[in-house]
Short mmCIF file of C-alpha atoms and ligand atoms in Angstrom, two decimals:
data_model
loop_
_atom_site.label_atom_id
_atom_site.label_comp_id
_atom_site.label_asym_id
_atom_site.label_seq_id
_atom_site.Cartn_x
_atom_site.Cartn_y
_atom_site.Cartn_z
CA MET A 17 -17.29 -97.18 19.23
CA THR A 18 -15.74 -96.31 22.35
CA ASP A 19 -11.98 -96.40 23.69
CA ALA A 20 -12.62 -99.06 26.09
CA GLN A 21 -14.19 -100.52 22.84
CA GLU A 22 -11.59 -100.49 20.59
CA ARG A 23 -9.03 -101.34 23.30
CA ALA A 24 -10.97 -104.35 24.18
CA THR A 25 -11.22 -106.02 20.22
CA PRO A 26 -7.24 -105.47 18.91
CA ASP A 27 -7.11 -105.75 15.04
CA LEU A 28 -7.52 -109.67 14.29
CA GLY A 29 -3.36 -109.99 13.12
CA THR A 30 -2.45 -108.66 16.76
CA LEU A 31 -5.59 -110.85 18.39
CA TRP A 32 -4.18 -113.66 16.78
CA THR A 33 -0.07 -113.66 17.66
CA ALA A 34 -1.10 -112.53 21.26
CA ALA A 35 -2.91 -115.88 21.17
CA VAL A 36 -0.74 -117.83 19.84
CA ASP A 37 1.58 -116.50 21.89
CA THR A 38 0.37 -118.35 25.04
CA LEU A 39 0.53 -121.69 23.96
CA SER A 40 3.12 -123.96 24.41
CA PRO A 41 6.17 -124.76 22.12
CA GLY A 42 5.19 -127.67 20.70
CA ALA A 43 1.51 -126.41 19.64
CA ARG A 44 2.80 -122.94 18.63
CA VAL A 45 4.53 -124.84 16.22
CA TRP A 46 1.12 -125.44 14.23
CA ALA A 47 -0.08 -122.32 15.08
CA HIS A 48 2.39 -120.32 12.91
CA ASN A 49 1.32 -122.01 10.13
CA ALA A 50 -1.79 -120.77 10.34
CA ALA A 51 -3.24 -117.38 9.04
CA PRO A 52 -6.44 -115.72 10.63
CA ILE A 53 -9.51 -114.45 8.35
CA SER A 54 -12.08 -113.73 10.09
CA LEU A 55 -13.74 -113.16 13.58
CA HIS A 56 -17.78 -113.14 13.32
CA GLU A 57 -20.09 -113.23 15.70
CA GLY A 58 -17.99 -114.78 17.98
CA ILE A 59 -16.23 -117.24 15.49
CA PHE A 60 -12.71 -117.11 14.53
CA ILE A 61 -11.79 -118.53 11.12
CA ILE A 62 -8.18 -119.46 10.59
CA GLY A 63 -6.85 -120.72 6.92
CA VAL A 64 -3.67 -123.58 6.99
CA ALA A 65 -2.58 -124.79 3.91
CA ASP A 66 -3.00 -128.50 4.31
CA ASP A 67 -5.50 -131.24 5.97
CA LEU A 68 -2.61 -132.31 8.33
CA THR A 69 -1.93 -129.01 9.77
CA ARG A 70 -5.46 -128.50 10.22
CA ALA A 71 -5.85 -132.13 11.81
CA GLN A 72 -3.08 -131.10 14.61
CA LEU A 73 -4.46 -127.78 15.29
CA GLU A 74 -8.59 -128.91 15.49
CA SER A 75 -6.67 -132.30 17.52
CA ARG A 76 -4.38 -130.21 20.04
CA VAL A 77 -4.69 -127.09 19.86
CA ARG A 78 -7.91 -125.39 19.93
CA PRO A 79 -9.18 -125.71 23.24
CA ALA A 80 -6.21 -123.44 24.32
CA LEU A 81 -7.02 -121.04 21.51
CA GLU A 82 -10.46 -120.69 22.38
CA HIS A 83 -9.65 -120.15 26.05
CA GLU A 84 -7.22 -117.56 25.09
CA LEU A 85 -9.51 -115.83 22.45
CA THR A 86 -12.18 -115.98 24.38
CA ALA A 87 -10.42 -114.42 27.55
CA ARG A 88 -9.36 -111.35 24.93
CA VAL A 89 -12.56 -110.74 22.97
CA GLY A 90 -14.77 -110.53 25.81
CA ARG A 91 -17.36 -113.69 24.54
CA GLU A 92 -17.24 -116.95 23.59
CA VAL A 93 -15.35 -117.15 20.51
CA ARG A 94 -15.22 -120.45 18.37
CA LEU A 95 -12.29 -120.96 16.28
CA ILE A 96 -13.20 -122.81 12.80
CA VAL A 97 -9.81 -124.21 11.12
CA THR A 98 -10.26 -123.64 7.13
CA ILE A 99 -7.75 -124.81 4.14
CA ASP A 100 -7.07 -121.63 2.98
CA GLU A 101 -6.00 -122.93 -0.47
CA PRO A 102 -6.55 -120.57 -3.87
CA ARG A 103 -9.81 -120.74 -4.49
CA PRO A 104 -10.88 -122.09 -8.00
CA GLU A 105 -11.80 -119.33 -10.60
CA SER A 106 -15.74 -121.24 -10.28
CA VAL A 107 -16.17 -119.37 -7.15
CA PRO A 108 -17.06 -115.65 -7.43
CA ALA A 109 -15.21 -112.80 -5.22
CA PRO A 110 -17.54 -111.75 -2.85
CA ARG A 111 -19.63 -109.04 -3.14
CA GLY A 112 -19.04 -105.35 -1.35
CA PRO A 113 -22.00 -104.16 1.18
CA ASP A 114 -22.19 -101.47 -1.03
CA THR A 115 -23.76 -103.58 -3.73
CA GLN A 116 -26.38 -104.50 -1.58
CA ASP A 117 -29.28 -101.93 -2.53
CA GLN A 118 -29.62 -103.24 -5.53
CA ALA A 119 -29.26 -106.49 -5.18
CA ASN A 120 -32.74 -106.17 -2.74
CA VAL A 121 -34.03 -104.52 -5.22
CA ASP A 122 -33.19 -107.40 -8.08
CA GLU A 123 -34.63 -109.30 -5.60
CA THR A 124 -37.80 -108.25 -4.52
CA THR A 125 -39.07 -107.37 -8.70
CA SER A 126 -38.52 -111.07 -9.67
CA ARG A 127 -39.35 -113.38 -6.52
CA GLN A 128 -43.30 -113.17 -7.50
CA SER A 129 -43.14 -114.48 -10.78
CA ASP A 130 -40.79 -117.68 -9.57
CA LEU A 131 -43.01 -118.41 -7.29
CA GLY A 132 -45.65 -117.50 -8.39
CA VAL A 133 -46.93 -120.71 -9.13
CA VAL A 134 -49.25 -121.63 -6.71
CA GLU A 135 -53.13 -121.69 -5.88
CA GLY A 136 -55.31 -119.53 -5.30
CA ASP A 137 -54.77 -115.22 -4.60
CA ALA A 138 -50.96 -115.47 -5.48
CA THR A 139 -50.73 -111.46 -4.90
CA ASP A 140 -51.68 -110.73 -1.32
CA GLY A 141 -49.57 -107.86 -1.40
CA ASP A 142 -46.85 -109.64 0.70
CA THR A 143 -43.55 -108.53 0.47
CA ASP A 144 -42.58 -109.04 3.68
CA GLY A 145 -38.44 -109.48 4.52
CA ASP A 146 -37.08 -109.66 1.08
CA ALA A 147 -34.41 -108.01 1.97
CA ASP A 148 -31.26 -109.72 3.71
CA ASP A 149 -29.60 -107.33 5.57
CA ALA A 150 -27.63 -109.95 7.28
CA ASP A 151 -25.01 -108.17 9.02
CA LEU A 152 -21.89 -107.81 7.13
CA ASP A 153 -20.08 -105.21 9.14
CA GLY A 154 -17.85 -107.99 11.13
CA ASP A 155 -15.03 -107.18 13.45
CA ASP A 156 -12.66 -108.25 10.98
CA ASP A 157 -10.68 -106.18 8.45
CA PHE A 158 -8.70 -109.00 7.38
CA VAL A 159 -9.51 -110.05 4.13
CA PRO A 160 -7.51 -113.29 2.48
CA SER A 161 -6.30 -113.23 -0.78
CA TRP A 162 -9.32 -114.88 -2.50
CA ALA A 163 -11.87 -112.85 -1.30
CA GLN A 164 -10.41 -109.81 -2.36
CA PRO A 165 -12.88 -107.37 -3.91
CA ARG A 166 -13.06 -107.69 -8.13
CA PRO A 167 -15.47 -106.27 -10.00
CA VAL A 168 -18.40 -108.43 -9.90
CA GLN A 169 -21.60 -109.09 -12.01
CA ILE A 170 -24.69 -109.15 -9.57
CA ARG A 171 -27.34 -111.63 -10.59
CA ARG A 172 -30.95 -111.16 -10.28
CA GLY A 173 -32.65 -112.20 -7.94
CA GLY A 174 -30.00 -114.94 -6.90
CA ALA A 175 -32.26 -115.49 -3.21
CA VAL A 176 -35.19 -116.68 -5.45
CA GLU A 177 -33.15 -118.55 -7.55
CA ALA A 178 -31.78 -120.37 -4.86
CA ARG A 179 -35.13 -120.90 -3.42
CA LEU A 180 -35.01 -119.05 -0.46
CA ASN A 181 -37.16 -118.23 2.18
CA PRO A 182 -36.82 -114.95 2.51
CA ARG A 183 -37.31 -114.53 6.48
CA TYR A 184 -34.45 -117.20 7.38
CA LEU A 185 -31.63 -114.88 7.84
CA PHE A 186 -29.03 -115.38 10.41
CA GLU A 187 -30.02 -112.01 12.09
CA ASN A 188 -33.57 -113.40 13.36
CA PHE A 189 -31.98 -116.51 14.40
CA VAL A 190 -31.80 -116.43 18.42
CA ILE A 191 -28.58 -118.01 19.78
CA GLY A 192 -29.11 -120.00 22.51
CA SER A 193 -26.79 -122.98 24.28
CA SER A 194 -28.53 -125.42 22.15
CA ASN A 195 -28.16 -124.10 19.04
CA ARG A 196 -25.11 -122.32 19.63
CA PHE A 197 -22.39 -124.84 17.71
CA ALA A 198 -25.02 -125.13 14.64
CA HIS A 199 -25.21 -121.63 14.09
CA ALA A 200 -21.48 -120.68 14.34
CA ALA A 201 -20.71 -123.87 11.79
CA ALA A 202 -23.41 -122.60 9.86
CA VAL A 203 -21.80 -119.34 9.77
CA ALA A 204 -18.36 -120.60 9.03
CA ALA A 205 -19.52 -122.72 6.15
CA SER A 206 -21.32 -119.52 4.65
CA GLU A 207 -18.46 -117.75 5.16
CA ALA A 208 -15.54 -119.89 3.51
CA PRO A 209 -17.84 -122.01 1.58
CA GLY A 210 -16.47 -125.38 0.49
CA LYS A 211 -13.86 -125.00 2.95
CA ALA A 212 -14.83 -124.60 6.74
CA TYR A 213 -16.47 -127.97 6.95
CA ASN A 214 -17.53 -129.77 3.68
CA PRO A 215 -20.28 -131.41 4.15
CA LEU A 216 -22.00 -129.96 7.32
CA VAL A 217 -24.52 -131.90 8.01
CA ILE A 218 -27.22 -130.19 10.86
CA HIS A 219 -29.58 -132.52 12.54
CA GLY A 220 -32.42 -132.76 15.28
CA GLU A 221 -35.87 -132.68 15.60
CA SER A 222 -38.75 -131.30 14.15
CA GLY A 223 -39.78 -127.03 14.20
CA LEU A 224 -35.61 -126.72 16.15
CA GLY A 225 -34.61 -124.61 13.19
CA LYS A 226 -32.33 -126.51 11.05
CA THR A 227 -34.31 -125.14 7.29
CA HIS A 228 -33.93 -121.68 9.07
CA LEU A 229 -30.18 -122.18 9.27
CA LEU A 230 -29.61 -123.59 6.16
CA HIS A 231 -31.99 -120.43 4.20
CA ALA A 232 -29.81 -118.39 5.98
CA ILE A 233 -27.02 -119.59 4.68
CA GLY A 234 -27.80 -119.56 1.32
CA HIS A 235 -28.35 -115.21 2.03
CA TYR A 236 -25.40 -115.16 3.89
CA VAL A 237 -23.35 -116.71 0.70
CA LEU A 238 -25.19 -114.61 -1.64
CA ASN A 239 -24.61 -111.69 0.74
CA LEU A 240 -20.71 -112.50 0.71
CA TYR A 241 -20.29 -113.91 -3.14
CA PRO A 242 -23.41 -112.16 -5.15
CA SER A 243 -22.66 -114.34 -8.66
CA SER A 244 -21.98 -117.73 -6.74
CA ARG A 245 -24.72 -120.47 -7.61
CA VAL A 246 -26.45 -121.02 -4.43
CA ARG A 247 -29.53 -123.79 -4.72
CA TYR A 248 -32.09 -124.94 -1.50
CA VAL A 249 -32.97 -128.21 -2.52
CA ASN A 250 -35.42 -130.40 -0.18
CA SER A 251 -34.85 -134.13 -0.44
CA GLU A 252 -38.41 -134.95 -1.92
CA GLU A 253 -37.94 -132.30 -4.76
CA PHE A 254 -34.17 -134.06 -5.41
CA THR A 255 -36.33 -137.44 -5.68
CA ASN A 256 -38.71 -135.87 -7.58
CA ASP A 257 -36.39 -134.70 -10.09
CA VAL A 258 -34.55 -137.96 -10.57
CA ILE A 259 -37.63 -140.00 -11.03
CA ASN A 260 -38.69 -137.39 -14.01
CA ALA A 261 -35.59 -136.97 -15.37
CA ILE A 262 -35.06 -140.69 -15.91
CA SER A 263 -38.70 -141.16 -17.09
CA GLU A 264 -38.17 -138.59 -19.64
CA ASN A 265 -34.79 -139.88 -20.53
CA ARG A 266 -32.93 -136.71 -19.44
CA THR A 267 -30.66 -137.26 -16.68
CA ALA A 268 -27.89 -135.82 -18.12
CA ALA A 269 -29.60 -132.45 -18.09
CA LEU A 270 -30.19 -133.37 -14.18
CA ARG A 271 -26.76 -133.88 -13.67
CA GLN A 272 -25.40 -130.41 -15.41
CA LYS A 273 -28.12 -128.52 -13.29
CA TYR A 274 -27.05 -130.10 -10.07
CA ARG A 275 -23.30 -129.80 -10.95
CA GLU A 276 -23.10 -126.18 -11.48
CA ILE A 277 -24.00 -125.27 -8.11
CA ASP A 278 -21.37 -123.94 -5.86
CA VAL A 279 -23.35 -124.72 -2.33
CA LEU A 280 -25.71 -126.92 -2.42
CA LEU A 281 -28.09 -126.97 0.30
CA VAL A 282 -30.04 -130.06 0.86
CA ASP A 283 -33.31 -129.93 3.34
CA ASP A 284 -34.09 -133.50 5.11
CA ILE A 285 -32.06 -135.89 4.08
CA GLN A 286 -33.73 -138.65 5.88
CA PHE A 287 -36.00 -138.60 2.72
CA LEU A 288 -33.44 -139.98 0.82
CA GLU A 289 -33.64 -143.24 2.50
CA ASN A 290 -35.02 -146.42 0.86
CA LYS A 291 -35.20 -144.62 -2.38
CA GLU A 292 -32.18 -147.04 -4.60
CA SER A 293 -32.22 -144.87 -7.88
CA THR A 294 -32.08 -141.44 -6.17
CA GLN A 295 -29.16 -142.22 -3.77
CA THR A 296 -27.29 -143.48 -6.76
CA GLU A 297 -27.93 -139.88 -8.39
CA PHE A 298 -27.43 -138.25 -4.79
CA PHE A 299 -23.94 -139.86 -4.83
CA HIS A 300 -23.01 -139.12 -7.33
CA THR A 301 -23.52 -135.44 -7.36
CA PHE A 302 -22.14 -135.15 -4.12
CA ASN A 303 -19.17 -136.23 -5.12
CA ALA A 304 -18.63 -133.86 -8.37
CA LEU A 305 -19.18 -131.25 -5.61
CA HIS A 306 -16.92 -132.32 -3.07
CA ASN A 307 -13.98 -132.94 -5.48
CA GLU A 308 -14.86 -129.57 -6.75
CA ASN A 309 -15.00 -127.92 -3.52
CA LYS A 310 -18.06 -127.21 -3.60
CA GLN A 311 -19.93 -126.68 -0.29
CA ILE A 312 -22.44 -129.14 0.53
CA VAL A 313 -25.12 -128.65 3.69
CA MET A 314 -27.69 -130.95 4.49
CA THR A 315 -30.32 -131.44 7.51
CA SER A 316 -31.72 -134.29 8.84
CA ASP A 317 -34.02 -135.56 11.79
CA ARG A 318 -31.68 -137.87 13.09
CA PRO A 319 -27.62 -138.41 12.66
CA PRO A 320 -26.24 -139.55 9.36
CA LYS A 321 -24.89 -143.43 11.03
CA ASN A 322 -28.99 -143.57 12.20
CA LEU A 323 -30.43 -143.50 8.62
CA ARG A 324 -29.86 -146.82 8.62
CA THR A 325 -31.36 -147.69 5.11
CA LEU A 326 -29.04 -145.40 3.36
CA GLU A 327 -26.46 -146.67 1.27
CA GLU A 328 -23.44 -146.98 2.93
CA ARG A 329 -21.34 -145.42 0.46
CA LEU A 330 -23.05 -141.82 1.18
CA ARG A 331 -23.87 -142.16 4.95
CA ASN A 332 -20.04 -142.72 5.31
CA ARG A 333 -19.74 -139.65 3.03
CA PHE A 334 -21.82 -137.55 5.14
CA GLU A 335 -19.48 -138.38 8.04
CA TRP A 336 -16.86 -136.72 6.78
CA GLY A 337 -17.26 -133.43 7.02
CA LEU A 338 -18.68 -132.20 10.86
CA GLN A 339 -22.47 -133.25 11.77
CA THR A 340 -24.09 -130.78 14.21
CA GLU A 341 -26.77 -131.11 16.50
CA MET A 342 -29.27 -128.83 17.45
CA LEU A 343 -31.32 -128.96 20.87
CA PRO A 344 -34.54 -127.89 22.04
CA PRO A 345 -33.95 -124.48 23.43
CA ASP A 346 -34.05 -123.71 27.08
CA LEU A 347 -36.11 -121.17 28.53
CA GLU A 348 -35.00 -118.48 28.13
CA THR A 349 -33.80 -118.91 24.06
CA ARG A 350 -37.66 -119.78 23.89
CA ILE A 351 -38.62 -116.15 25.16
CA ALA A 352 -35.78 -114.47 23.62
CA ILE A 353 -37.14 -116.21 20.03
CA LEU A 354 -40.89 -114.95 21.08
CA ARG A 355 -39.38 -111.28 21.54
CA LYS A 356 -37.53 -111.45 18.19
CA LYS A 357 -40.82 -112.99 16.11
CA ALA A 358 -43.20 -110.30 18.15
CA ALA A 359 -40.43 -107.52 16.73
CA LEU A 360 -39.75 -109.17 13.51
CA GLU A 361 -44.19 -109.74 13.08
CA LYS A 362 -44.53 -106.26 14.91
CA LEU A 363 -47.05 -107.98 17.09
CA THR A 364 -47.74 -107.12 20.71
CA ALA A 365 -47.60 -108.60 24.02
CA PRO A 366 -46.44 -108.02 27.31
CA ALA A 367 -43.25 -110.13 28.92
CA ASP A 368 -45.71 -111.75 30.81
CA VAL A 369 -47.80 -113.09 28.45
CA LEU A 370 -44.42 -114.68 26.40
CA GLU A 371 -43.22 -116.40 28.99
CA PHE A 372 -46.28 -118.05 29.29
CA ILE A 373 -46.19 -119.35 25.84
CA ALA A 374 -43.03 -120.27 26.54
CA SER A 375 -43.11 -122.17 29.72
CA LYS A 376 -46.36 -124.33 27.70
CA VAL A 377 -44.64 -124.91 24.33
CA GLN A 378 -41.52 -126.31 25.01
CA THR A 379 -39.76 -128.19 22.25
CA ASN A 380 -41.19 -127.38 18.88
CA ILE A 381 -40.22 -123.56 17.85
CA ARG A 382 -43.42 -124.09 15.11
CA GLU A 383 -45.53 -124.34 17.66
CA LEU A 384 -44.06 -122.11 20.11
CA GLU A 385 -44.59 -118.90 16.64
CA GLY A 386 -47.75 -120.29 16.34
CA ALA A 387 -49.04 -120.05 19.33
CA LEU A 388 -48.11 -115.97 19.87
CA ILE A 389 -49.65 -115.73 16.10
CA ARG A 390 -53.20 -116.73 17.74
CA ALA A 391 -52.91 -114.84 20.82
CA THR A 392 -52.34 -111.80 18.87
CA ALA A 393 -54.46 -112.31 15.91
CA PHE A 394 -57.05 -112.90 18.71
CA ALA A 395 -56.46 -109.48 20.09
CA ASN A 396 -56.81 -107.72 17.30
CA LEU A 397 -60.30 -109.13 16.13
CA GLN A 398 -61.07 -108.15 19.55
CA ASN A 399 -59.60 -104.65 19.45
CA GLN A 400 -58.67 -105.19 22.27
CA THR A 401 -54.32 -105.72 23.63
CA VAL A 402 -52.78 -109.26 24.67
CA ASP A 403 -52.68 -110.05 28.18
CA MET A 404 -52.31 -112.76 30.61
CA GLN A 405 -56.40 -113.29 30.29
CA LEU A 406 -56.71 -113.23 27.01
CA ALA A 407 -53.77 -115.36 26.52
CA GLN A 408 -54.54 -117.87 28.98
CA ILE A 409 -58.30 -118.24 27.51
CA VAL A 410 -57.02 -118.22 23.63
CA LEU A 411 -54.20 -120.91 24.47
CA LYS A 412 -56.14 -123.44 27.11
CA ASP A 413 -55.52 -126.17 25.11
CA LEU A 414 -51.95 -125.79 24.79
CA VAL A 415 -50.85 -128.79 27.25
CA ALA A 416 -47.78 -129.17 28.85
CA GLU A 417 -44.91 -131.34 27.06
CA GLY A 418 -45.30 -135.32 26.99
CA GLU A 419 -49.30 -135.05 26.93
CA GLU A 420 -49.40 -133.94 23.30
CA PRO A 421 -51.63 -136.78 21.45
CA GLU A 422 -49.90 -137.36 17.93
CA ILE A 423 -52.39 -135.56 15.43
CA THR A 424 -52.59 -137.31 11.95
CA VAL A 425 -53.31 -135.46 8.43
CA GLY A 426 -56.04 -138.06 8.21
CA MET A 427 -57.75 -136.06 11.51
CA ILE A 428 -57.20 -132.62 9.70
CA MET A 429 -58.62 -133.67 6.41
CA ALA A 430 -61.71 -135.21 7.95
CA GLN A 431 -62.67 -132.72 10.37
CA THR A 432 -62.21 -129.37 8.04
CA ALA A 433 -63.88 -131.74 5.61
CA ALA A 434 -66.66 -132.44 8.38
CA TYR A 435 -66.42 -128.49 8.96
CA SER A 436 -66.77 -127.27 5.62
CA GLU A 437 -69.36 -129.66 4.15
CA LEU A 438 -66.76 -131.02 1.73
CA THR A 439 -65.72 -134.13 1.26
CA ILE A 440 -61.79 -135.32 1.81
CA ASP A 441 -61.49 -135.77 -2.24
CA ASP A 442 -62.58 -132.05 -2.32
CA LEU A 443 -59.55 -131.05 -0.60
CA CYS A 444 -57.22 -132.82 -2.36
CA GLY A 445 -59.14 -132.13 -6.08
CA ALA A 446 -58.52 -129.88 -8.25
CA ASN A 447 -61.20 -127.60 -7.58
CA ARG A 448 -60.21 -124.02 -6.80
CA SER A 449 -64.25 -122.45 -5.97
CA ARG A 450 -63.52 -119.57 -3.37
CA ASN A 451 -65.05 -121.86 -0.76
CA LEU A 452 -62.53 -124.49 -0.72
CA VAL A 453 -59.33 -123.68 -1.71
CA LEU A 454 -59.91 -121.51 1.68
CA ALA A 455 -60.53 -125.17 3.51
CA ARG A 456 -57.84 -126.28 1.91
CA GLN A 457 -55.50 -123.61 2.82
CA ILE A 458 -56.89 -123.71 6.58
CA ALA A 459 -56.12 -127.42 6.59
CA MET A 460 -52.55 -127.22 5.02
CA TYR A 461 -52.16 -124.64 7.70
CA LEU A 462 -53.07 -127.27 10.67
CA CYS A 463 -50.68 -129.77 9.02
CA ARG A 464 -47.91 -127.24 9.29
CA GLU A 465 -49.12 -125.65 12.68
CA LEU A 466 -50.15 -129.30 14.36
CA THR A 467 -48.07 -132.09 12.44
CA ALA A 468 -43.93 -132.98 11.65
CA MET A 469 -44.70 -133.25 8.26
CA SER A 470 -42.60 -131.07 6.15
CA LEU A 471 -44.42 -128.79 3.37
CA PRO A 472 -43.87 -131.29 0.40
CA GLN A 473 -44.94 -133.99 2.75
CA ILE A 474 -48.12 -132.12 2.92
CA GLY A 475 -47.95 -131.12 -0.51
CA ARG A 476 -48.38 -134.71 -1.89
CA GLU A 477 -51.44 -135.35 0.96
CA PHE A 478 -53.50 -132.55 -0.29
CA GLY A 479 -53.30 -134.00 -4.28
CA GLY A 480 -49.70 -133.81 -4.99
CA ARG A 481 -49.09 -130.41 -4.95
CA ASP A 482 -46.22 -128.60 -5.06
CA HIS A 483 -44.51 -127.25 -1.45
CA THR A 484 -44.52 -123.99 -2.57
CA THR A 485 -48.72 -124.36 -2.62
CA VAL A 486 -47.91 -125.42 1.35
CA MET A 487 -46.09 -122.54 1.83
CA HIS A 488 -48.21 -119.83 0.86
CA ALA A 489 -51.37 -121.59 2.40
CA ASP A 490 -49.80 -121.14 5.28
CA ARG A 491 -48.83 -117.68 5.31
CA LYS A 492 -51.86 -116.75 3.67
CA ILE A 493 -53.89 -118.15 6.76
CA ARG A 494 -51.91 -116.66 9.10
CA LYS A 495 -52.17 -113.20 7.16
CA LEU A 496 -56.30 -113.66 7.34
CA MET A 497 -56.84 -114.71 11.20
CA ASN A 498 -55.61 -111.51 12.20
CA GLU A 499 -57.50 -109.70 9.50
CA LYS A 500 -61.38 -111.92 9.33
CA HIS A 501 -62.88 -112.93 12.36
CA ALA A 502 -64.88 -116.00 10.74
CA VAL A 503 -61.35 -117.77 9.45
CA PHE A 504 -59.79 -116.54 13.21
CA ASN A 505 -63.15 -118.74 14.54
CA GLN A 506 -62.95 -121.61 12.30
CA VAL A 507 -59.06 -122.30 12.83
CA THR A 508 -59.43 -122.37 16.28
CA GLU A 509 -62.77 -124.47 16.37
CA LEU A 510 -61.14 -126.90 14.24
CA THR A 511 -58.04 -126.88 16.07
CA ASN A 512 -59.98 -127.74 19.53
CA ARG A 513 -61.57 -130.39 17.32
CA ILE A 514 -58.79 -132.09 15.95
CA LYS A 515 -57.32 -132.17 19.45
CA ALA A 516 -60.13 -133.34 20.96
CA GLN A 517 -60.45 -136.53 18.61
CA ALA A 518 -56.76 -136.75 19.19
CA ARG A 519 -56.99 -137.11 22.27
CA GLN A 520 -59.86 -139.93 22.33
CA SER A 521 -58.08 -142.38 19.73
N1 LIG B 612 -33.34 -119.78 16.91
C1 LIG B 612 -34.30 -119.51 16.02
N2 LIG B 612 -34.74 -118.34 16.47
C2 LIG B 612 -36.04 -117.99 15.37
N3 LIG B 612 -36.31 -118.27 14.64
C3 LIG B 612 -36.07 -120.15 14.76
C4 LIG B 612 -34.86 -120.54 15.39
N4 LIG B 612 -35.44 -122.06 15.89
C5 LIG B 612 -36.15 -121.96 14.59
N5 LIG B 612 -36.85 -120.75 14.50
C6 LIG B 612 -37.97 -120.51 13.76
O1 LIG B 612 -39.09 -122.35 13.79
C7 LIG B 612 -39.78 -122.11 12.80
C8 LIG B 612 -39.69 -123.48 12.37
O2 LIG B 612 -38.05 -124.04 12.08
P1 LIG B 612 -37.28 -124.73 11.15
O3 LIG B 612 -38.92 -124.62 10.10
O4 LIG B 612 -36.06 -124.32 10.35
O5 LIG B 612 -37.23 -125.90 11.95
P2 LIG B 612 -36.98 -127.78 11.31
O6 LIG B 612 -35.94 -128.10 12.10
O7 LIG B 612 -36.39 -127.48 9.96
O8 LIG B 612 -37.82 -128.19 11.40
P3 LIG B 612 -38.50 -129.43 9.95
O9 LIG B 612 -37.58 -130.55 10.34
O10 LIG B 612 -39.89 -130.28 10.47
O11 LIG B 612 -38.45 -129.20 8.84
C9 LIG B 612 -39.47 -121.45 11.65
O12 LIG B 612 -40.48 -120.09 11.67
C10 LIG B 612 -38.16 -120.43 12.31
O13 LIG B 612 -37.80 -119.49 11.73
#
């Protein structure tokens, strides 16, 4: 670090005191009752002893402090106020960065077996991105008392047990104005689980990065507190768990399973709508965890208050903490996401092509990534480099926002079945002949690419398969498109046919 940089970021205590000193006397009283905890990626976390102080700081003092801290740090700073009481015994101490390598090895070795319940060839050597190397070198030295390092027991394969996608890390997440606050809140919830905002609800339309943030929280928590129990669950899986437990008379075991968790990450809570017994069970789980200051983070395709058929008492609780919306990214952010994606996946595409793709795909980041993958896969197969001419040919079916006709799973199945000379029953059935498995995986990939359906929804449509099967199919086809002309052609041809059918209907 240069002298100039050091001068620009004084230590946390000095920075905090200097900012507090600029406040009016009335505001200063409240700020004096707070202690700085950490500063990381522009998120300044402070701890207070009680709710009253927190409420006062948030309502009266926060803007002035954020303004002052922003000026002093030289980047936008967001203040997060947490209740900094001693942590309950059940919340483990954070792990020091020195234990990280060991944990990564553990995770890599155990992942395959835990996610191994997938169809087809699960051993495609895909060990990508297992290591969770989220940045631990924050710009803070201060460590709150509850977070002082203590000897910790490293849990084997924490991220696997937690069911986290190894690619969805904070460090792979591009921050823009559309997601800045959601990202900040997610970081804060990870650094002080159960304290910052509980529950945290991240809502927004499909493909904007909600699931990515949810998993990133899980990874980061496991990095900081390696023996904590983190679990990611899709609401549909939770529903299935409840239904199975009820029918098999083992609801007590189910309760036990969920109530032992320190950080519960629940994806797509809109699927809890209209499911009475699931809602009841979730209500009790929620209360049990919340009472123990365990962190709950949820995602939803709309704000909880718009989940009309959700029980009032649940909706109420979802509004206790913080709700944050993710919006479609602007052009600069879309380009930055494509750059990041290209770097991560080692895809080479010049700047004008990235801009071309970013200008064509405006709202869904999944589609944005899909377009880049398609262009680079085509170039690979042709032994060519990606240029504008090639991109325009391959992506000619990309139409500007608003003109996109709706594509249904029925269309995808019908076109895939016809193309492969199979029936829809074949696609949904249990037969695992080579051809059939490939066609099924392509159809699943296309559902992921062309519709807003979630992984469990797709799995259900394909004969009640598990969401990990769909996840595997998605990865597998992405990989094969780069390696096999036939697969690339089939996916491209099918995409064109499906879009043509959608335009006609
Ligand atoms: N800001 C971002 N930076 C990098 N990648 C992103 C960002 N936002 C989204 N993505 C990527 O876009 C894809 C879709 O994101 P994700 O699945 O998290 O969306 P979602 O909002 O959960 O969608 P859905 O509601 O359909 O499940 C993922 O591959 C994710 O990594």
